Short mmCIF file of C-alpha atoms in Angstrom, two decimals:
data_model
loop_
_atom_site.label_atom_id
_atom_site.label_comp_id
_atom_site.label_asym_id
_atom_site.label_seq_id
_atom_site.Cartn_x
_atom_site.Cartn_y
_atom_site.Cartn_z
CA UNK A 212 0.00 0.00 0.00
CA UNK A 213 1.47 3.35 -0.99
CA UNK A 214 0.39 6.95 -1.60
CA UNK A 215 1.77 10.13 -3.15
CA UNK A 216 -0.44 12.86 -1.80
CA UNK A 217 -3.27 13.30 0.65
CA UNK A 218 -6.11 13.37 -1.91
CA UNK A 219 -5.05 10.00 -3.36
CA UNK A 220 -4.60 8.23 -0.01
CA UNK A 221 -6.68 5.02 0.15
CA UNK A 222 -8.39 3.82 3.31
CA UNK A 223 -5.88 1.95 5.47
CA UNK A 224 -6.28 -0.69 8.10
CA UNK A 225 -5.39 0.27 11.69
CA UNK A 226 -2.24 -1.88 11.50
CA UNK A 227 -1.13 -0.26 8.25
CA UNK A 228 -1.53 3.16 9.75
CA UNK A 229 0.45 2.08 12.80
CA UNK A 230 3.25 0.59 10.70
CA UNK A 231 3.41 3.73 8.59
CA UNK A 232 3.71 5.86 11.73
CA UNK A 233 6.45 3.60 13.07
CA UNK A 234 8.35 3.95 9.81
CA UNK A 235 8.09 7.75 9.88
CA UNK A 236 9.30 7.82 13.49
CA UNK A 237 12.23 5.58 12.45
CA UNK A 238 13.33 8.02 9.80
CA UNK A 239 11.73 6.53 6.67
CA UNK A 240 11.15 9.35 4.20
CA UNK A 241 9.17 9.98 1.02
CA UNK A 242 6.58 7.64 -0.46
CA UNK A 243 5.97 4.82 2.01
CA UNK A 244 4.89 1.39 0.82
CA UNK A 245 3.55 -1.22 3.23
CA UNK A 246 3.75 -4.65 1.60
CA UNK A 247 2.67 -7.93 3.15
CA UNK A 248 4.79 -10.96 2.32
CA UNK A 249 3.13 -14.31 1.79
CA UNK A 250 5.94 -16.27 3.44
CA UNK A 251 5.49 -16.40 7.19
CA UNK A 252 5.36 -18.67 10.20
CA UNK A 253 2.49 -21.11 10.79
CA UNK A 254 0.02 -19.81 13.41
CA UNK A 255 0.21 -21.14 16.97
CA UNK A 256 -2.25 -21.36 19.88
CA UNK A 257 -0.98 -17.93 20.91
CA UNK A 258 -0.20 -15.82 17.82
CA UNK A 259 -0.66 -15.36 14.11
CA UNK A 260 2.41 -14.02 12.27
CA UNK A 261 2.72 -11.59 9.38
CA UNK A 262 5.82 -10.25 7.63
CA UNK A 263 5.78 -6.71 6.25
CA UNK A 264 8.23 -4.72 4.18
CA UNK A 265 7.76 -1.04 4.98
CA UNK A 266 9.72 0.86 2.35
CA UNK A 267 10.47 4.54 1.82
CA UNK A 268 12.76 6.43 -0.54
CA UNK A 269 15.75 6.28 1.83
CA UNK A 270 15.45 2.90 3.58
CA UNK A 271 13.26 -0.10 4.28
CA UNK A 272 12.11 -1.80 7.50
CA UNK A 273 11.53 -5.55 7.56
CA UNK A 274 8.94 -6.23 10.25
CA UNK A 275 7.52 -9.35 11.85
CA UNK A 276 4.09 -8.61 13.33
CA UNK A 277 2.70 -10.99 15.93
CA UNK A 278 -1.07 -10.79 16.38
CA UNK A 279 -2.57 -12.35 19.48
CA UNK A 280 -5.24 -14.98 18.93
CA UNK A 281 -8.71 -13.54 19.50
CA UNK A 282 -10.60 -16.77 20.28
CA UNK A 283 -11.74 -16.47 23.92
CA UNK A 284 -11.23 -20.15 24.68
CA UNK A 285 -7.66 -20.14 23.41
CA UNK A 286 -6.91 -16.91 25.27
CA UNK A 287 -8.11 -18.32 28.56
CA UNK A 288 -6.58 -21.76 28.28
CA UNK A 289 -3.16 -20.70 27.02
CA UNK A 290 -2.68 -17.38 28.86
CA UNK A 291 -2.49 -15.57 25.50
CA UNK A 292 -2.71 -12.02 26.82
CA UNK A 293 -0.17 -12.78 29.58
CA UNK A 294 2.28 -14.21 27.08
CA UNK A 295 1.75 -11.24 24.81
CA UNK A 296 2.43 -8.77 27.64
CA UNK A 297 5.55 -10.75 28.62
CA UNK A 298 6.87 -10.40 25.08
CA UNK A 299 6.04 -6.69 24.97
CA UNK A 300 7.88 -6.27 28.28
CA UNK A 301 10.90 -8.05 26.90
CA UNK A 302 11.12 -6.10 23.63
CA UNK A 303 10.12 -2.69 24.93
CA UNK A 304 11.89 -2.77 28.31
CA UNK A 305 14.74 -5.34 28.17
CA UNK A 306 15.99 -5.15 24.55
CA UNK A 307 16.93 -1.44 24.80
CA UNK A 308 19.14 -2.41 27.78
CA UNK A 309 20.58 -5.67 26.49
CA UNK A 310 21.11 -5.03 22.80
CA UNK A 311 23.65 -2.14 23.11
CA UNK A 312 25.79 -4.45 25.23
CA UNK A 313 25.58 -7.26 22.68
CA UNK A 314 26.28 -4.86 19.81
CA UNK A 315 29.36 -3.56 21.62
CA UNK A 316 30.65 -7.09 22.12
CA UNK A 317 30.05 -7.87 18.45
CA UNK A 318 32.50 -5.08 17.51
CA UNK A 319 35.31 -6.35 19.70
CA UNK A 320 38.70 -7.00 18.19
CA UNK A 321 39.23 -9.90 17.89
CA UNK A 322 35.50 -10.52 17.44
CA UNK A 323 33.65 -13.15 19.44
CA UNK A 324 33.41 -16.51 17.73
CA UNK A 325 29.62 -16.37 17.61
CA UNK A 326 27.67 -13.12 17.62
CA UNK A 327 24.21 -13.16 19.22
CA UNK A 328 21.28 -11.02 18.02
CA UNK A 329 17.85 -10.24 19.37
CA UNK A 330 15.28 -8.45 17.15
CA UNK A 331 14.73 -4.75 17.53
CA UNK A 332 11.42 -3.45 18.88
CA UNK A 333 9.21 -1.26 16.65
CA UNK A 334 5.88 -0.88 18.47
CA UNK A 335 2.74 -2.54 19.78
CA UNK A 336 -0.94 -2.07 20.61
CA UNK A 337 -2.06 -3.79 23.78
CA UNK A 338 -5.79 -3.18 23.40
CA UNK A 339 -7.44 -6.20 25.01
CA UNK A 340 -8.50 -8.69 22.31
CA UNK A 341 -6.72 -6.81 19.54
CA UNK A 342 -3.07 -7.12 20.62
CA UNK A 343 -0.20 -6.93 18.13
CA UNK A 344 3.58 -6.50 18.43
CA UNK A 345 5.96 -5.36 15.66
CA UNK A 346 9.60 -6.41 15.82
CA UNK A 347 12.52 -6.72 13.44
CA UNK A 348 12.46 -9.70 11.02
CA UNK A 349 15.97 -11.23 11.13
CA UNK A 350 15.75 -13.10 7.81
CA UNK A 351 17.03 -14.09 5.34
CA UNK A 352 20.67 -14.14 6.45
CA UNK A 353 19.64 -15.93 9.69
CA UNK A 354 18.34 -19.35 8.84
CA UNK A 355 15.80 -21.55 10.66
CA UNK A 356 16.78 -25.13 11.47
CA UNK A 357 14.71 -27.90 9.84
CA UNK A 358 15.64 -30.83 12.04
CA UNK A 359 14.57 -29.47 15.40
CA UNK A 360 15.67 -32.51 17.44
CA UNK A 361 18.89 -33.29 15.65
CA UNK A 362 21.33 -30.41 16.27
CA UNK A 363 24.95 -31.56 15.97
CA UNK A 364 27.84 -30.58 18.19
CA UNK A 365 28.70 -27.41 16.23
CA UNK A 366 25.16 -26.07 16.46
CA UNK A 367 24.79 -26.98 20.13
CA UNK A 368 28.10 -25.27 21.01
CA UNK A 369 27.15 -22.17 19.02
CA UNK A 370 23.80 -22.01 20.83
CA UNK A 371 25.56 -22.34 24.20
CA UNK A 372 27.92 -19.51 23.27
CA UNK A 373 24.97 -17.36 22.20
CA UNK A 374 23.07 -18.07 25.40
CA UNK A 375 26.17 -17.27 27.47
CA UNK A 376 26.51 -13.88 25.72
CA UNK A 377 22.81 -13.16 26.18
CA UNK A 378 22.86 -14.11 29.88
CA UNK A 379 26.09 -12.20 30.44
CA UNK A 380 24.59 -9.08 28.88
CA UNK A 381 21.69 -9.40 31.38
CA UNK A 382 24.19 -9.65 34.23
CA UNK A 383 26.06 -6.59 32.92
CA UNK A 384 22.80 -4.59 32.80
CA UNK A 385 21.98 -5.88 36.30
CA UNK A 386 25.38 -4.74 37.68
CA UNK A 387 25.03 -1.26 36.06
CA UNK A 388 21.53 -0.64 37.43
CA UNK A 389 20.35 -3.37 39.84
CA UNK A 390 17.17 -1.56 40.96
CA UNK A 391 16.05 -0.99 37.34
CA UNK A 392 16.74 -4.66 36.50
CA UNK A 393 14.77 -5.87 39.52
CA UNK A 394 11.79 -3.60 38.72
CA UNK A 395 11.54 -4.76 35.12
CA UNK A 396 12.28 -8.39 35.94
CA UNK A 397 9.22 -8.51 38.20
CA UNK A 398 6.90 -7.35 35.42
CA UNK A 399 6.92 -10.80 33.84
CA UNK A 400 4.04 -13.20 34.57
CA UNK A 401 4.72 -16.92 34.93
CA UNK A 402 2.54 -18.85 32.47
CA UNK A 403 4.17 -22.30 32.40
CA UNK A 404 5.31 -23.65 35.80
CA UNK A 405 2.19 -23.00 37.85
CA UNK A 406 1.39 -24.72 41.13
CA UNK A 407 -2.00 -26.31 41.32
CA UNK A 408 -3.71 -27.71 44.38
CA UNK A 409 -6.70 -28.82 42.34
CA UNK A 410 -7.22 -31.53 39.74
CA UNK A 411 -4.42 -31.09 37.16
CA UNK A 412 -6.83 -32.03 34.42
CA UNK A 413 -8.68 -28.73 34.97
CA UNK A 414 -5.74 -26.71 33.76
CA UNK A 415 -4.13 -27.13 30.32
CA UNK A 416 -0.59 -26.28 31.47
CA UNK A 417 -0.51 -28.49 34.51
CA UNK A 418 -2.21 -31.24 32.58
CA UNK A 419 0.59 -31.17 29.99
CA UNK A 420 3.28 -31.34 32.67
CA UNK A 421 1.46 -34.15 34.52
CA UNK A 422 0.86 -36.14 31.31
CA UNK A 423 4.42 -35.65 30.05
CA UNK A 424 5.96 -36.92 33.30
CA UNK A 425 3.45 -39.74 33.44
CA UNK A 426 4.42 -40.80 29.94
CA UNK A 427 8.10 -40.61 30.85
CA UNK A 428 7.47 -42.68 33.95
CA UNK A 429 5.84 -45.47 31.89
CA UNK A 430 8.53 -45.33 29.22
CA UNK A 431 11.33 -45.57 31.76
CA UNK A 432 9.77 -48.74 33.11
CA UNK A 433 10.36 -50.33 29.71
CA UNK A 434 13.57 -48.71 28.43
CA UNK A 435 15.51 -47.81 31.57
CA UNK A 436 16.17 -49.38 34.92
CA UNK A 437 17.31 -48.59 38.39
CA UNK A 438 17.97 -44.93 39.25
CA UNK A 439 16.39 -43.53 36.07
CA UNK A 440 12.96 -44.96 36.82
CA UNK A 441 13.16 -44.06 40.50
CA UNK A 442 14.07 -40.41 39.81
CA UNK A 443 11.50 -39.82 37.14
CA UNK A 444 8.79 -41.38 39.35
CA UNK A 445 9.84 -38.99 42.11
CA UNK A 446 9.53 -36.03 39.71
CA UNK A 447 6.14 -37.29 38.58
CA UNK A 448 4.91 -37.29 42.16
CA UNK A 449 6.27 -33.90 43.17
CA UNK A 450 6.56 -31.72 40.02
CA UNK A 451 3.21 -29.96 40.25
CA UNK A 452 4.07 -28.71 43.73
CA UNK A 453 7.78 -28.00 43.17
CA UNK A 454 7.73 -26.51 39.66
CA UNK A 455 7.37 -22.85 40.80
CA UNK A 456 10.69 -23.18 42.64
CA UNK A 457 12.44 -24.06 39.40
CA UNK A 458 11.60 -20.67 37.95
CA UNK A 459 12.10 -18.59 41.08
CA UNK A 460 14.01 -15.32 40.54
CA UNK A 461 14.88 -14.97 44.23
CA UNK A 462 16.15 -18.56 44.55
CA UNK A 463 18.50 -17.99 41.57
CA UNK A 464 20.17 -14.90 43.05
CA UNK A 465 22.75 -13.49 42.61
CA UNK A 466 22.70 -15.12 39.15
CA UNK A 467 19.14 -14.42 38.03
CA UNK A 468 18.96 -13.16 34.46
CA UNK A 469 16.20 -12.59 31.93
CA UNK A 470 15.80 -16.06 30.43
CA UNK A 471 14.34 -16.88 27.02
CA UNK A 472 11.83 -19.28 28.57
CA UNK A 473 10.96 -21.33 25.44
CA UNK A 474 14.54 -22.22 24.59
CA UNK A 475 14.78 -24.83 21.81
CA UNK A 476 15.88 -25.02 18.19
CA UNK A 477 12.64 -23.60 16.77
CA UNK A 478 13.39 -20.24 18.33
CA UNK A 479 17.02 -20.01 17.26
CA UNK A 480 18.18 -18.84 13.81
CA UNK A 481 21.74 -19.43 12.61
CA UNK A 482 23.97 -17.34 10.36
CA UNK A 483 26.77 -18.94 8.28
CA UNK A 484 29.77 -17.63 6.38
CA UNK A 485 30.71 -18.71 2.86
CA UNK A 486 32.47 -21.76 4.31
CA UNK A 487 29.27 -22.75 6.20
CA UNK A 488 30.82 -21.92 9.55
CA UNK A 489 28.36 -20.63 12.15
CA UNK A 490 29.10 -16.96 12.81
CA UNK A 491 25.87 -15.71 14.39
CA UNK A 492 22.79 -16.78 16.28
CA UNK A 493 19.48 -14.86 16.50
CA UNK A 494 17.13 -15.63 19.36
CA UNK A 495 13.39 -15.03 18.73
CA UNK A 496 9.99 -15.62 20.43
CA UNK A 497 10.25 -14.38 23.99
CA UNK A 498 6.62 -14.97 25.07
CA UNK A 499 7.76 -17.12 27.99
CA UNK A 500 10.54 -14.81 29.16
CA UNK A 501 11.05 -14.60 32.90
CA UNK A 502 13.76 -13.67 35.40
CA UNK A 503 15.36 -16.91 36.67
CA UNK A 504 18.51 -18.99 36.54
CA UNK A 505 20.37 -19.13 33.18
CA UNK A 506 20.46 -22.91 33.62
CA UNK A 507 16.77 -23.07 32.60
CA UNK A 508 17.65 -22.07 29.03
CA UNK A 509 20.68 -24.31 28.87
CA UNK A 510 18.98 -27.51 30.04
CA UNK A 511 15.84 -26.86 27.95
CA UNK A 512 17.79 -26.26 24.77
CA UNK A 513 20.14 -29.25 25.10
CA UNK A 514 17.49 -31.78 26.04
CA UNK A 515 14.93 -30.50 23.51
CA UNK A 516 17.23 -30.07 20.51
CA UNK A 517 20.38 -32.16 20.84
CA UNK A 518 20.87 -35.13 18.53
CA UNK A 519 20.88 -38.68 19.88
CA UNK A 520 24.68 -38.77 19.76
CA UNK A 521 24.95 -35.43 21.65
CA UNK A 522 22.52 -36.60 24.34
CA UNK A 523 24.92 -39.39 25.26
CA UNK A 524 27.09 -36.79 26.99
CA UNK A 525 25.92 -33.23 27.56
CA UNK A 526 28.80 -32.20 29.73
CA UNK A 527 30.90 -30.54 26.95
CA UNK A 528 27.97 -28.27 26.01
CA UNK A 529 27.16 -27.35 29.62
CA UNK A 530 30.88 -26.55 30.13
CA UNK A 531 30.83 -24.40 26.99
CA UNK A 532 28.05 -22.22 28.43
CA UNK A 533 29.73 -22.11 31.83
CA UNK A 534 33.15 -21.14 30.44
CA UNK A 535 31.64 -18.50 28.10
CA UNK A 536 29.77 -16.66 30.85
CA UNK A 537 31.03 -13.29 32.08
CA UNK A 538 31.44 -13.21 35.06
CA UNK A 539 31.93 -16.87 35.85
CA UNK A 540 29.19 -18.52 37.90
CA UNK A 541 30.98 -19.94 40.98
CA UNK A 542 28.10 -22.22 41.90
CA UNK A 543 27.12 -23.32 38.37
CA UNK A 544 26.82 -27.01 39.25
CA UNK A 545 24.55 -26.14 42.15
CA UNK A 546 22.23 -24.37 39.70
CA UNK A 547 22.18 -27.44 37.47
CA UNK A 548 21.01 -29.52 40.42
CA UNK A 549 18.51 -26.97 41.68
CA UNK A 550 16.97 -25.88 38.39
CA UNK A 551 17.74 -28.67 35.88
CA UNK A 552 14.33 -30.29 36.39
CA UNK A 553 12.80 -27.39 34.46
CA UNK A 554 14.66 -28.38 31.29
CA UNK A 555 13.70 -32.01 31.76
CA UNK A 556 10.00 -31.24 32.00
CA UNK A 557 10.04 -28.61 29.22
CA UNK A 558 11.71 -31.06 26.84
CA UNK A 559 9.38 -33.91 27.78
CA UNK A 560 6.35 -31.80 27.05
CA UNK A 561 7.52 -31.63 23.44
CA UNK A 562 7.34 -35.46 23.20
CA UNK A 563 4.62 -36.72 25.49
CA UNK A 564 2.07 -36.90 22.69
CA UNK A 565 4.16 -39.63 21.07
CA UNK A 566 3.27 -42.15 23.77
CA UNK A 567 -0.46 -41.48 23.90
CA UNK A 568 -1.60 -43.51 20.92
CA UNK A 569 -4.19 -45.74 22.60
CA UNK A 570 -3.99 -48.78 20.30
CA UNK A 571 -0.26 -49.41 20.47
CA UNK A 572 1.20 -51.53 23.23
CA UNK A 573 4.43 -50.12 24.67
CA UNK A 574 6.24 -53.45 24.96
CA UNK A 575 5.19 -54.52 21.48
CA UNK A 576 6.39 -51.27 19.94
CA UNK A 577 9.81 -51.50 21.58
CA UNK A 578 10.36 -55.27 21.50
CA UNK A 579 13.18 -54.99 18.96
CA UNK A 580 15.08 -52.30 20.83
CA UNK A 581 18.02 -53.90 22.65
CA UNK A 582 20.12 -51.03 23.89
CA UNK A 583 19.72 -47.26 23.85
CA UNK A 584 23.41 -47.05 22.94
CA UNK A 585 22.58 -48.59 19.57
CA UNK A 586 20.31 -45.70 18.68
CA UNK A 587 21.58 -43.34 15.98
CA UNK A 588 20.18 -39.88 15.29
CA UNK A 589 19.29 -40.91 11.74
CA UNK A 590 16.51 -43.12 13.09
CA UNK A 591 14.55 -40.25 14.61
CA UNK A 592 11.41 -38.92 12.96
CA UNK A 593 12.25 -35.42 11.70
CA UNK A 594 10.29 -32.25 12.15
CA UNK A 595 8.88 -30.15 9.31
CA UNK A 596 10.51 -26.87 8.27
CA UNK A 597 9.88 -23.96 10.60
CA UNK A 598 9.06 -21.51 7.81
CA UNK A 599 6.52 -22.36 5.18
CA UNK A 600 3.99 -20.67 2.91
CA UNK A 601 0.68 -19.92 4.52
CA UNK A 602 -2.57 -18.52 3.30
CA UNK A 603 -6.01 -17.43 4.38
CA UNK A 604 -7.52 -14.19 5.62
CA UNK A 605 -5.97 -11.72 8.04
CA UNK A 606 -7.51 -11.01 11.44
CA UNK A 607 -9.88 -8.05 11.59
CA UNK A 608 -7.30 -5.63 13.00
CA UNK A 609 -4.91 -6.50 10.22
CA UNK A 610 -7.28 -6.77 7.28
CA UNK A 611 -7.16 -3.68 5.04
CA UNK A 612 -10.08 -2.16 3.24
CA UNK A 613 -8.23 -2.46 -0.09
CA UNK A 614 -5.65 -4.83 -1.48
CA UNK A 615 -2.90 -6.20 0.84
CA UNK A 616 -4.23 -9.74 0.68
CA UNK A 617 -2.36 -13.00 1.33
CA UNK A 618 -1.99 -15.23 -1.69
CA UNK A 619 -3.28 -18.68 -0.91
CA UNK A 620 -0.80 -21.48 -1.38
CA UNK A 621 -1.98 -24.40 -3.45
CA UNK A 622 -2.68 -27.53 -1.46
CA UNK A 623 -0.97 -30.64 -2.78
CA UNK A 624 -2.77 -33.88 -2.25
CA UNK A 625 -0.91 -37.09 -2.74
CA UNK A 626 -3.03 -39.40 -4.89
CA UNK A 627 -2.43 -42.95 -3.76
CA UNK A 628 -4.81 -45.79 -3.10
CA UNK A 629 -5.25 -46.15 0.64
CA UNK A 630 -3.89 -49.20 2.41
CA UNK A 631 -6.36 -51.66 3.84
CA UNK A 632 -7.76 -50.92 7.26
CA UNK A 633 -5.68 -47.77 7.58
CA UNK A 634 -2.47 -49.77 7.55
CA UNK A 635 -0.35 -46.85 6.31
CA UNK A 636 -1.62 -44.51 9.03
CA UNK A 637 -1.05 -47.19 11.66
CA UNK A 638 2.53 -47.73 10.56
CA UNK A 639 3.25 -44.02 10.62
CA UNK A 640 1.76 -43.70 14.09
CA UNK A 641 3.87 -46.62 15.31
CA UNK A 642 7.03 -45.07 13.95
CA UNK A 643 6.27 -41.70 15.48
CA UNK A 644 5.35 -43.29 18.77
CA UNK A 645 8.49 -45.41 18.87
CA UNK A 646 10.67 -42.44 18.03
CA UNK A 647 9.09 -40.29 20.76
CA UNK A 648 9.44 -43.05 23.35
CA UNK A 649 13.12 -43.48 22.56
CA UNK A 650 13.62 -39.71 22.68
CA UNK A 651 11.94 -39.54 26.09
CA UNK A 652 14.20 -42.33 27.42
CA UNK A 653 17.31 -40.60 26.09
CA UNK A 654 16.26 -37.29 27.68
CA UNK A 655 15.82 -38.91 31.08
CA UNK A 656 19.11 -40.76 30.87
CA UNK A 657 21.01 -37.66 29.68
CA UNK A 658 19.51 -35.54 32.48
CA UNK A 659 20.40 -38.11 35.11
CA UNK A 660 23.96 -38.49 33.89
CA UNK A 661 24.71 -34.77 34.34
CA UNK A 662 22.79 -34.60 37.65
CA UNK A 663 19.87 -32.48 36.45
CA UNK A 664 17.59 -34.93 38.28
#
C-alpha cells in the first residue's frame, strides 16, 4: 500500500496506519509502501504471524508482526494475553538495555566466535482482544533449522555461546543498574510452571506437565532401569508442587537473568559464512521470558534439541556455556542440580504426545530395541521446516479495506490408493510413537547423567 499525496490516499487498516507511523518515526522518508509478504510462520495457539516490508525512498524496514489469537477459549486456556504482555515487556523494556551491550561485544577485536542477536522493537498495541507486536524480522541471512531435534555438536556449542553472551549481557545490565533490572524483571508473569492444588486435568498447562511426566514414567519402566525410573517417578509425584521453585528469581540470586523461557531449536536462527561456519545466532520468540537461573535455558535447549549422539554426553555443552559466561558462575553445578528439572519437564512436554496412541502396546512397539546405545540420530522422525507458505484471511485488526491480501498457497494432495484398514496410518503412528518413546528415554538418561535430576 502506498500513496503520493493526501487526496489520493486510500483507506488503510489500523495496523497499516500504525506501521506507517512507526516507519516515519524511524526516519523513513518519502513515499511509504507497506507490503505484506506471503511467506510467514504457521500460526500457533498464541499468535498469528505476518511479515511486512515497509519501504520509503531512503530505507526499508523488515517487520515481523505478531497478532494475538482472538478466540476467547484459546486466550483463557493458554494465557495468550499474559504471554503477549511478557513479550512486549521483553522487547520494549529489556531489549533497549541488552542489545547495546551485545552490539558492543560484536564489535570487539578480535570478534567473538559467535555473535548473538535479538530483534529490535518497533511498536505494539495492547488493546485487550486486539493485541499486536511489531519487531525486526531477522531473515534471510539468519536461517531456521529444519531438524529441530537433531542439532549436531557445532550447532549446540554455538547455541551455548549465544546463550552465554545473552545471559552475560543481562548480568552486565543488572550490575550497572540493579534496581532498574529488579523492577523490570518482576513485570513478567509466569505462564508455564504454575502450582495447582486442584485436579491437574482442569488446567491445560498443569495437565501437559502431569501427562508428560506420566508418559516418561511409563517409558522408563520399559527402556531404563534402576535410578532412572526411580528419579522420574519422584519427579512425577512432586513436580506440580515443586515446579514454581524451578523458575524462582529470588532462589536464583545472585545469578538471576532474563531467560528466554521457550529455549529450543525452533526459536534459534543461525547465520553462516561462505564456508558454512556458524558466525551468528538470533534468538526469537520471548513470550515465555522470565527472570530466573540461566540454567533453565541451557537444560531446555540441550534436552529438547540435541541429537541422539549429543545426548549421550551433555557435559561438553554445559561446560561451553559455563566457560563462556562473564562473570563466571561460581556455583554453576549447584544451579544445574537446583533448576535442571525445568529443562527435563520442558523437553518432555515436546514429546509426550508420542506415547499417547491408545492402540499401540508399549512393549510390542519396543520389543526390537536392545540397547539405547545402539540408537543413531538418523532413526529419529524429523520435524517439518519452521518456515513455510501460509494462506487465508488476516484477522480483523490487520485486514485492510483495499488490497494487501495474502496469496493462498496451493494444497498438494498425494493421490495414492489407501492401504487396507488404515495400515499406512497405523505404521506411521507406530514409527512416530516409537521415536518419541526413545527420545523420552534418552532425555531422562542424559539428564540423570549430568545430575539435572
